[in-house]
Amino acid sequence: MSEQRNPTVEIRIEGLTKAFDDHPVLRGIDLEIAAGSFIALVGGSGCGKTVLLNHMLGLMRPDAGRVLVANPEDERGELLDLSALGADRVADIHVHWGVVFQRNALFSGSVLDNIGLWLEEVRHLDDAAIADTARQVLAAVGLPFDPDFLAERVDALSGGMAKRIAIARALAMDPRCMFFDEPTTGLDPVTAAQIQDLLLSTHVDDKEGRARTTIIITHDKDLLTRLRPRVVMLHEGLVSFDGPFEAFEASTSPIIRPYFDLMPLLHGQGSA
């Protein structure tokens, strides 16, 4: 089912409700994400961030409400109701999105195997074109393009290196949207800062100079402080804050302030 056209909207969430075993997790989420936005999704453990992300990705169906996403094949901004689409159509949309999971979800094999899989299977590129794309995305994440590195098995990489490969793999498909789940959790401060800078640099598509829509689940206060995204905070299944980082940081709300002060502890625990 398609909705009205709005070329400025990437994702619109209307009255999204989800419960598990009669336990409500999302209680009527309303949220609009403009194309090219840079958003951090925050909130205490169990507040529904991952469930909300899974609905945005079309991996869960809502009990009520809907998630509308921009049709990547319609420049006029047609919005599609994810829950009304079949699996094949959702898969077509996923081709235009990049997802970087907390634990990277790299598969067994080499660096080049990971970057090249979807380029071969979905884009049907030949070896030369895959190598050219690999060269570009590895440069974008600050990694070398040389035979020894391309042949290295990903299970031998450090945490920061594996995260860069996961980001490079997502960038290889030239996505219009990037989704990150706890991208700096488990990394040392220096590597985390490098990944934070990488999130900002990959927000812009160098090929066209446009900003990608970027959505990050995080407890990383340093990430928020350095990148200053729009912050959306969930609390008890509802949006309790939606605004600039500066207002979030300065808030004296009895919901926001305790969470803000606890962010370093939650980030260290890797708690989503």
Coordinates of N, CA and C in Angstrom, one line a residue, residues 109-113 146-154:
G109 N 34.9 -16.0 6.4 CA 35.5 -15.8 5.1 C 36.5 -14.6 5.1
S110 N 36.9 -14.2 4.0 CA 37.9 -13.1 3.9 C 37.2 -11.7 3.9
V111 N 38.1 -10.7 4.0 CA 37.6 -9.3 3.9 C 36.9 -9.1 2.6
L112 N 37.5 -9.5 1.5 CA 36.9 -9.3 0.2 C 35.6 -10.1 0.0
D113 N 35.6 -11.3 0.6 CA 34.3 -12.1 0.6 C 33.2 -11.4 1.2
D146 N 45.0 -4.0 -0.4 CA 46.1 -4.8 -0.9 C 45.8 -6.2 -0.8
P147 N 46.4 -7.1 -1.6 CA 46.0 -8.5 -1.6 C 46.1 -9.2 -0.3
D148 N 47.1 -8.9 0.5 CA 47.2 -9.6 1.8 C 46.0 -9.2 2.7
F149 N 45.7 -8.0 2.8 CA 44.5 -7.6 3.6 C 43.2 -8.1 3.1
L150 N 43.0 -8.0 1.8 CA 41.8 -8.5 1.2 C 41.6 -10.0 1.5
A151 N 42.7 -10.8 1.6 CA 42.6 -12.2 1.8 C 42.5 -12.6 3.3
E152 N 42.7 -11.6 4.2 CA 42.7 -11.9 5.6 C 41.3 -12.3 6.1
R153 N 41.3 -13.3 6.9 CA 40.0 -13.8 7.4 C 39.5 -12.8 8.5
V154 N 38.2 -12.6 8.4 CA 37.6 -11.6 9.3 C 37.6 -12.0 10.8

